[in-house]
GROMACS .gro file of C-alpha atoms in nm:
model
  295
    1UNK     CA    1   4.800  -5.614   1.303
    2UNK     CA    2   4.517  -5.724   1.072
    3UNK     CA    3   4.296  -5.518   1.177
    4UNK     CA    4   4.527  -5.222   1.160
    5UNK     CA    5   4.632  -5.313   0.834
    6UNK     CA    6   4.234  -5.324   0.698
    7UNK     CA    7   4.229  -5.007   0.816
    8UNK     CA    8   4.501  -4.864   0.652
    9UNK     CA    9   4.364  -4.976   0.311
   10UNK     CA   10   4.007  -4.874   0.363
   11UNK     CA   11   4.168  -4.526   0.430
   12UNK     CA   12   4.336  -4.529   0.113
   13UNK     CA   13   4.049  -4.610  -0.066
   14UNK     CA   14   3.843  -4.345   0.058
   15UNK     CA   15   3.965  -4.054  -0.104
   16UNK     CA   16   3.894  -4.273  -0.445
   17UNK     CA   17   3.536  -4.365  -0.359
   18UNK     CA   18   3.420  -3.996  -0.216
   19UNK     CA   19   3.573  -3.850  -0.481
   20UNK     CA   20   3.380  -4.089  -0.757
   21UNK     CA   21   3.047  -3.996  -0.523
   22UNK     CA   22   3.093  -3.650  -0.565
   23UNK     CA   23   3.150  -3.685  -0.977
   24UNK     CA   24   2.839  -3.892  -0.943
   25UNK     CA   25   2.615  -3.673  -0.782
   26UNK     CA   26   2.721  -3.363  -0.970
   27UNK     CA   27   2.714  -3.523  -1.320
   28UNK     CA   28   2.429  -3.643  -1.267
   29UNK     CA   29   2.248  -3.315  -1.108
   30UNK     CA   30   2.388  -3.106  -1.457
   31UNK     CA   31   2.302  -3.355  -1.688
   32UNK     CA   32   1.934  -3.352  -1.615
   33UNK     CA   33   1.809  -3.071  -1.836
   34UNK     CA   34   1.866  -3.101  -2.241
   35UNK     CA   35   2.001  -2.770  -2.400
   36UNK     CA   36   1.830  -2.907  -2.733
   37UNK     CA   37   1.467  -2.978  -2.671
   38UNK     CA   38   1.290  -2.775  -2.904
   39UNK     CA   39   1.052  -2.496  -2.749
   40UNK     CA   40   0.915  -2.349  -3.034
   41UNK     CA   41   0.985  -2.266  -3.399
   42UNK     CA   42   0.845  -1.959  -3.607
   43UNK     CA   43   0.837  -2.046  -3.981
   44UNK     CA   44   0.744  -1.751  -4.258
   45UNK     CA   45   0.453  -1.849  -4.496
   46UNK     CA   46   0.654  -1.671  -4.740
   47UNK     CA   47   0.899  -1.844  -4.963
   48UNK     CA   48   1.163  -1.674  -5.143
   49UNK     CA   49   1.209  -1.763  -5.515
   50UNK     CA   50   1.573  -1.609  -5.537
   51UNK     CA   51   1.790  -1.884  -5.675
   52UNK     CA   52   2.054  -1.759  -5.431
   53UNK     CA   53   1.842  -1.731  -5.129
   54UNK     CA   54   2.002  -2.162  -5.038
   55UNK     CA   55   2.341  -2.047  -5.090
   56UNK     CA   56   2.323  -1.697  -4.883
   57UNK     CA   57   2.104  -1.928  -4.556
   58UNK     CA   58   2.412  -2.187  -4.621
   59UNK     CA   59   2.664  -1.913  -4.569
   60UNK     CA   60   2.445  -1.748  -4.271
   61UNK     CA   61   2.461  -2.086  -4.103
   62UNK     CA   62   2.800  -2.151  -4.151
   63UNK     CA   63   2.922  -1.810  -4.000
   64UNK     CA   64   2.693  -1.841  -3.657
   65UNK     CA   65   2.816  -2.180  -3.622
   66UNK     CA   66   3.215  -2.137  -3.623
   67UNK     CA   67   3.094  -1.825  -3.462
   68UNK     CA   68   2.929  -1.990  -3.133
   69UNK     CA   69   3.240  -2.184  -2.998
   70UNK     CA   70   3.372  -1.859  -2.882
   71UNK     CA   71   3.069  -1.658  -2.844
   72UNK     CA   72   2.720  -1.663  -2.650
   73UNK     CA   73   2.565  -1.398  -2.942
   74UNK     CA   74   2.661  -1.316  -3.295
   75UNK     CA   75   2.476  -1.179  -3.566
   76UNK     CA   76   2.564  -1.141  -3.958
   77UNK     CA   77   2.459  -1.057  -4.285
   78UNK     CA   78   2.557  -1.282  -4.606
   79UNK     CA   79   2.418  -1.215  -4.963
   80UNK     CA   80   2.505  -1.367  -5.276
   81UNK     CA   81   2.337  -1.427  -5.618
   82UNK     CA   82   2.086  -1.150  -5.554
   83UNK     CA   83   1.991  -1.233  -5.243
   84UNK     CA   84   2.060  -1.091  -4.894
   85UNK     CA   85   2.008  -1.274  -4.567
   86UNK     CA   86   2.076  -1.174  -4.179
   87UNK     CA   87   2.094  -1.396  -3.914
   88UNK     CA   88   2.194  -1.438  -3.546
   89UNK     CA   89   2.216  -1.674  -3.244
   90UNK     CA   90   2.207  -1.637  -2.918
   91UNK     CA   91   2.272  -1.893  -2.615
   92UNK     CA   92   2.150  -1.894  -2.293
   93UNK     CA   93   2.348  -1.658  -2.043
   94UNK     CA   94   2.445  -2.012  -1.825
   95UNK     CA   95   2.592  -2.211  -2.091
   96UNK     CA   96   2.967  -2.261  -2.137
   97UNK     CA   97   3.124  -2.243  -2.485
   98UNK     CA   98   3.125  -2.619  -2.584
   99UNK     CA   99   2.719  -2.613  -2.451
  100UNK     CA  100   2.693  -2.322  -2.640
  101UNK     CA  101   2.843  -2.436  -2.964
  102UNK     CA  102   2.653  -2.810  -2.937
  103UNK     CA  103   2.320  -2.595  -2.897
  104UNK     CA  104   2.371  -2.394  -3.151
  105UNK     CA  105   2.521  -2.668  -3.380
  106UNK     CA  106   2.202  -2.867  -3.352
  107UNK     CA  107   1.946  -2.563  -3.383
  108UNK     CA  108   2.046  -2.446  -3.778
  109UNK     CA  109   1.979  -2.758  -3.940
  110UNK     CA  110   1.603  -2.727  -3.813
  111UNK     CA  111   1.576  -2.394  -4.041
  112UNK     CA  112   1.529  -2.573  -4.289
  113UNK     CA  113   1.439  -2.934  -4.139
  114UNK     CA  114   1.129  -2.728  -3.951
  115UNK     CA  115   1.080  -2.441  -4.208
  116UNK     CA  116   1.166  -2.576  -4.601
  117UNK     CA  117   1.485  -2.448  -4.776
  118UNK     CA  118   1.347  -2.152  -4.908
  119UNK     CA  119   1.134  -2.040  -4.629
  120UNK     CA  120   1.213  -1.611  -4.620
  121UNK     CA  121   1.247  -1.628  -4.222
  122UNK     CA  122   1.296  -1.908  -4.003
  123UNK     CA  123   1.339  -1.898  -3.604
  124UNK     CA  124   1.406  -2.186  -3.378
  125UNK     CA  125   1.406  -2.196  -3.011
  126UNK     CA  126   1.538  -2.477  -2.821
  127UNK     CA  127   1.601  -2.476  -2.471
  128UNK     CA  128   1.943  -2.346  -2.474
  129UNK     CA  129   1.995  -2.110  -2.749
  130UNK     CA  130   1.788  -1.949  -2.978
  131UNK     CA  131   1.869  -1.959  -3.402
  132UNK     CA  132   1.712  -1.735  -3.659
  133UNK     CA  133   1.750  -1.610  -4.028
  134UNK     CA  134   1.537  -1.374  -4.240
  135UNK     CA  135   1.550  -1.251  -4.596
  136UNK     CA  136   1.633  -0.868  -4.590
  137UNK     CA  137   1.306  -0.693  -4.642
  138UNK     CA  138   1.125  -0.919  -4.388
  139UNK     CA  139   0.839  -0.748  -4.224
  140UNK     CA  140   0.959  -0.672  -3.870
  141UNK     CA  141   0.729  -0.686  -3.548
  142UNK     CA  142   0.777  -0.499  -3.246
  143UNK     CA  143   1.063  -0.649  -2.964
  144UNK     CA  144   0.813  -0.658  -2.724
  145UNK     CA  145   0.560  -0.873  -2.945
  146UNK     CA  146   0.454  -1.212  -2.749
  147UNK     CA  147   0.561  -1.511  -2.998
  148UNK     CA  148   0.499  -1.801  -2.777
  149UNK     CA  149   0.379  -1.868  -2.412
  150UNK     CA  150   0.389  -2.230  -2.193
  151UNK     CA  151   0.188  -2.170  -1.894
  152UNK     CA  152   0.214  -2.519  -1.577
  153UNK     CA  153  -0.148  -2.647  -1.557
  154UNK     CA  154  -0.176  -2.611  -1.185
  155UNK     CA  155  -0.191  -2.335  -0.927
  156UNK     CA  156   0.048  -2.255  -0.674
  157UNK     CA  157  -0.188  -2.163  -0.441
  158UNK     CA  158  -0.154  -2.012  -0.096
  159UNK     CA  159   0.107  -1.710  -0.176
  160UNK     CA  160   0.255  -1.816  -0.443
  161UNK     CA  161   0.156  -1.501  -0.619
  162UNK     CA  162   0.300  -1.305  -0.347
  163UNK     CA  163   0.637  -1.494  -0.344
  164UNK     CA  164   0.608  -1.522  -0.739
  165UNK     CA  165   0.574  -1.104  -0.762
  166UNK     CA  166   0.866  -1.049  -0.545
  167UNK     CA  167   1.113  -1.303  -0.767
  168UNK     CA  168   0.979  -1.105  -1.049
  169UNK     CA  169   1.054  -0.805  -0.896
  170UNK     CA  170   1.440  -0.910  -0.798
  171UNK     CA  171   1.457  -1.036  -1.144
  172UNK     CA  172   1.360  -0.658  -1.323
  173UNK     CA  173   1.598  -0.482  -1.064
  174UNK     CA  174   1.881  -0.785  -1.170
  175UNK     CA  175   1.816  -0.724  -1.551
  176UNK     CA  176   1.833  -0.376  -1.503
  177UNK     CA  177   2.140  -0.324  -1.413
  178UNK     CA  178   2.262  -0.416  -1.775
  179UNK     CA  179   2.369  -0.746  -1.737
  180UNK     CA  180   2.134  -0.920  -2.028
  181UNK     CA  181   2.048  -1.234  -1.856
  182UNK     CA  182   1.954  -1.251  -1.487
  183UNK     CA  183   1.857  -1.533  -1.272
  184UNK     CA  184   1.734  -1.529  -0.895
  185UNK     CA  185   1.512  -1.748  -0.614
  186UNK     CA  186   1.250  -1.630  -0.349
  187UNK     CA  187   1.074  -1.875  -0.138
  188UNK     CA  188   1.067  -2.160  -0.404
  189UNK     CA  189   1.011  -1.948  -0.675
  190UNK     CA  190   1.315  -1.962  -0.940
  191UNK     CA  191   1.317  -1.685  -1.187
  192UNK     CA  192   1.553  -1.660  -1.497
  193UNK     CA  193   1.532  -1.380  -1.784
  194UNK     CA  194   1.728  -1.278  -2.102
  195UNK     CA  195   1.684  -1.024  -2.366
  196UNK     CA  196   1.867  -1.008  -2.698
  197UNK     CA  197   2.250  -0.939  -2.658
  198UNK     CA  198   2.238  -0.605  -2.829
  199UNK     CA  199   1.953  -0.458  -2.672
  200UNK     CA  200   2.066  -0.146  -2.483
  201UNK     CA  201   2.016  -0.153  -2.067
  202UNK     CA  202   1.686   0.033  -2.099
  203UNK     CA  203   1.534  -0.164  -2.392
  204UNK     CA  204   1.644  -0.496  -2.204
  205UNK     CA  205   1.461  -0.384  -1.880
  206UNK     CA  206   1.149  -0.250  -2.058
  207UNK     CA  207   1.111  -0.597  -2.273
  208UNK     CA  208   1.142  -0.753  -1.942
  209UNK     CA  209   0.902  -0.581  -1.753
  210UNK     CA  210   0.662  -0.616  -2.052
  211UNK     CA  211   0.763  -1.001  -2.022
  212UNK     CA  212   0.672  -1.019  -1.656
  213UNK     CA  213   0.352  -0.830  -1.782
  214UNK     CA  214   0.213  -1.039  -2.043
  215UNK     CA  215   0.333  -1.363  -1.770
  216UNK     CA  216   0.130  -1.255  -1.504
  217UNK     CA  217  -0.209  -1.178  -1.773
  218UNK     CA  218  -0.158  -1.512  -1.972
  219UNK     CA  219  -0.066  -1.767  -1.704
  220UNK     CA  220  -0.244  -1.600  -1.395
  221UNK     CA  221  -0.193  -1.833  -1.139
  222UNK     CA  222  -0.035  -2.092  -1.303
  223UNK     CA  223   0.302  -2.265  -1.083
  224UNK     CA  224   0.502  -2.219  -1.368
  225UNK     CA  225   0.492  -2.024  -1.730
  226UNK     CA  226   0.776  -1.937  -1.993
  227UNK     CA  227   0.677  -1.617  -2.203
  228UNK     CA  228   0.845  -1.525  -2.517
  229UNK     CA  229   0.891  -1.175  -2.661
  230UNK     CA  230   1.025  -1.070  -2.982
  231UNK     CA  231   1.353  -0.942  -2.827
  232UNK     CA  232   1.369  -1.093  -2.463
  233UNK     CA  233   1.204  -1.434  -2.250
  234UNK     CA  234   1.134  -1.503  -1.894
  235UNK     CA  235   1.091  -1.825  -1.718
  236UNK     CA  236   0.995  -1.889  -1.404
  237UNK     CA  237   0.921  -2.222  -1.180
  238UNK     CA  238   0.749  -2.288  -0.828
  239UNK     CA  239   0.900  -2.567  -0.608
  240UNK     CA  240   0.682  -2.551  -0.270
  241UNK     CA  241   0.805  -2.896  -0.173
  242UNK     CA  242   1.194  -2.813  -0.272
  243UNK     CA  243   1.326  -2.828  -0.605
  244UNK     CA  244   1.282  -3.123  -0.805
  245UNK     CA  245   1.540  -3.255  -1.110
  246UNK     CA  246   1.728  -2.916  -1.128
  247UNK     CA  247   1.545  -2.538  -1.051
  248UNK     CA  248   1.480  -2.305  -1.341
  249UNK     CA  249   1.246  -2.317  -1.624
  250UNK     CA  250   1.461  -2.377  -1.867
  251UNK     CA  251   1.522  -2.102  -2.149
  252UNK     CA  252   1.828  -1.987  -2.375
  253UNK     CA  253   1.863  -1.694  -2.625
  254UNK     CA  254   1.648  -1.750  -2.438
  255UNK     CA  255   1.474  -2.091  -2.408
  256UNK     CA  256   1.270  -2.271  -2.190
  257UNK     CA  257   0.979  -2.514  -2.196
  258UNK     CA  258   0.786  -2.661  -1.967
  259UNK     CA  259   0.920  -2.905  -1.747
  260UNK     CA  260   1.301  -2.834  -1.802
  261UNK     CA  261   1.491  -2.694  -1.582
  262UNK     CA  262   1.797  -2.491  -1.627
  263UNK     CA  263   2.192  -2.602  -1.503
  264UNK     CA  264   2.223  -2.267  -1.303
  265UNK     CA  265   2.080  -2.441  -1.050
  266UNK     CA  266   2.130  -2.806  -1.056
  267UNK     CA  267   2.511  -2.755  -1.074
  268UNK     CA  268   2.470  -2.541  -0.777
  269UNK     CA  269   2.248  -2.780  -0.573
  270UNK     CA  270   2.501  -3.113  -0.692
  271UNK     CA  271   2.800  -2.885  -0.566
  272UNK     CA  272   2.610  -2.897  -0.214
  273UNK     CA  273   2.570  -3.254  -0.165
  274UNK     CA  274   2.874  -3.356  -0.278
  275UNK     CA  275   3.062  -3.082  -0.071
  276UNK     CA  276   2.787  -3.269   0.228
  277UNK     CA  277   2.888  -3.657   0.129
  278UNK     CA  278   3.266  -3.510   0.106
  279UNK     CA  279   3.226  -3.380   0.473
  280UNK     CA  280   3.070  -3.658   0.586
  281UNK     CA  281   3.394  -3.867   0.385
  282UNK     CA  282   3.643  -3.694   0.596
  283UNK     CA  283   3.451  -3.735   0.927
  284UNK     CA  284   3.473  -4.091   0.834
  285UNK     CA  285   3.843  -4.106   0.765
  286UNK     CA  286   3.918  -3.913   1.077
  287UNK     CA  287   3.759  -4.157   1.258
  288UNK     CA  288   3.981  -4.431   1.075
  289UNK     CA  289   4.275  -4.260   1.150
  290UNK     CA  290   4.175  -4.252   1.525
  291UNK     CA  291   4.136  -4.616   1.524
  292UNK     CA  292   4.409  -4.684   1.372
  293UNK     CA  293   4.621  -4.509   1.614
  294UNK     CA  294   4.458  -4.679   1.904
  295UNK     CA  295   4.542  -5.024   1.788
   0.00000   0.00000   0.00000
C-alpha cells in the first residue's frame, strides 16, 4: 500500500517537474543572445546649429518609439523651428513586438548619448534593431555602401567555403522571393540576412548579393563575418562541432556582432530538448503507471 501510494504521488508530481524542465531549458536557450549589445554606431562630423534641430530629433524619437510596439519598421519626418529631421527604425525580422519595442526603446537615447545633441545624422546598430536620424539635406551614400564589417579570427577550414557558398546561395534565393529578412542552415553554416523594409524585391536581392559579395572579399575564410551595407546586412556563423549558445550571428534592422547569436535558432533548438526531456517524462510516468497497477 505504501509503496503504491509513493507512487501515486511521484506521478502527480511529474507533470509539475517536466513541465518546470522544459521552461528551464527553453528560457534559458532564448535568453542567451542580448537584442541590445551595440554593433556599431555612425556619428556625422557635422553639427547642426538650428536652434530647433533638439526639439525636431526629440519629436523623431518620440514617434519611432510609440511607433515600434506595433511595428518591426517605421520611418518619419518631424520639423519644427526651422529645422527638418527624418528618421526610421527597423528591428530584426525574428523579434516579437515587446523585443522589438525594448530594442528600439534602448537604441534612441544613444543618438545623442553616442553622437552629441546636435550631431546632423546619427545611426546606431545594436544587435536587434537598427535606429537612425538625419537632418534633411544630409549627403546620402549609395544602399549598397559597406559601413561596417566583423570578420571571426579563425578559418573554417576543410569545406567550409563550400558549405559556406551554398548557405549563401539558399539565403539570395530566400531573400529573393520578397520576404525582407531570410534566415537558413547548411552543414553547420547558419545564414541570416535583412535589407531595409521598404526596399523593393529587386533592390533587397541586389543589396544582398552585393552583401554576400563584399563578405566573401573582406572576411575570406574567416568561420564567421557580419557585413553591413547602407540599406541591407548579412550574418553568417560556422558551427563544425554543433551549435554552441544559440546559432545565428546575431543582426537586426539588421544587427549582429560577433559572437552573438540570434533567437531564431536557440528557441528552435530549446523547443527540441524539451519536447526530448518531455518524451523521456512520459516514458517515465508510463512506467509508473505500470507499476502501480502491478502492485
Amino acid at each position: 500500500m505504501g509503496i503504491s501510494q509513493a507512487h501515486h504521488r511521484a506521478f502527480l508530481l511529474l507533470p509539475i517537474l517536466c513541465s518546470l524542465s522544459s521552461f528551464s531549458l527553453l528560457s534559458t536557450r532564448a535568453n542567451g543572445a542580448s537584442n541590445s549589445d551595440l554593433v556599431y554606431k555612425g556619428c556625422s562630423n557635422q553639427t547642426s546649429g538650428n536652434t530647433g534641430i533638439t526639439t525636431a530629433i526629440a519629436a523623431v524619437a518620440s514617434s519611432l518609439s510609440s511607433q515600434s510596439t506595433s511595428s518591426k519598421f517605421y520611418k518619419t519626418t518631424s520639423s519644427g523651428g526651422g529645422a527638418s529631421v527624418f528618421g526610421l527604425f527597423q528591428c530584426r525580422g525574428d523579434l516579437n513586438p515587446s523585443d522589438c519595442s525594448s530594442c528600439v526603446s534602448q537604441a534612441l537615447p544613444m543618438w545623442s548619448q553616442l553622437c552629441g545633441p546636435t550631431a546632423a545624422a546619427a545611426r546606431v546598430q545594436l544587435t536587434g534593431c537598427l535606429a537612425l536620424y538625419e537632418i534633411q539635406g544630409f549627403p546620402q551614400v549609395s544602399g549598397t555602401q559597406l559601413l561596417y564589417k566583423t570578420c571571426g579570427s579563425g578559418g573554417g577550414g576543410g569545406d567550409f567555403e563550400v558549405r559556406r557558398d551554398t548557405a549563401f546561395a539558399q539565403l539570395e534565393s530566400g531573400i529573393g522571393g520578397g520576404v525582407g529578412f531570410y534566415a537558413t542552415q547548411y552543414q553547420s553554416v547558419y545564414a541570416m540576412a535583412q535589407c531595409e523594409g521598404d526596399l523593393s524585391s529587386g533592390d533587397c536581392a541586389d543589396c544582398i548579393n552585393q552583401a554576400v559579395q563584399k563578405s566573401e572579399v573582406e572576411c575570406g575564410g574567416a568561420s564567421s563575418g557580419q557585413v553591413y551595407l547602407d540599406k541591407c546586412y548579412i550574418s553568417y556563423n560556422y558551427y563544425p562541432n554543433g551549435v554552441s549558445h544559440g546559432g545565428f550571428g546575431g543582426g537586426g534592422g539588421g544587427g549582429g556582432g560577433g559572437g552573438q547569436t540570434s533567437k531564431t535558432v536557440a528557441i528552435v533548438l530549446g523547443s527540441a530538448l524539451a519536447l526530448g526531456f518531455l518524451v523521456i517524462c512520459l516514458l517515465f510516468a508510463r512506467t509508473l503507471v505500470k507499476k502501480k497497477d502491478d502492485y
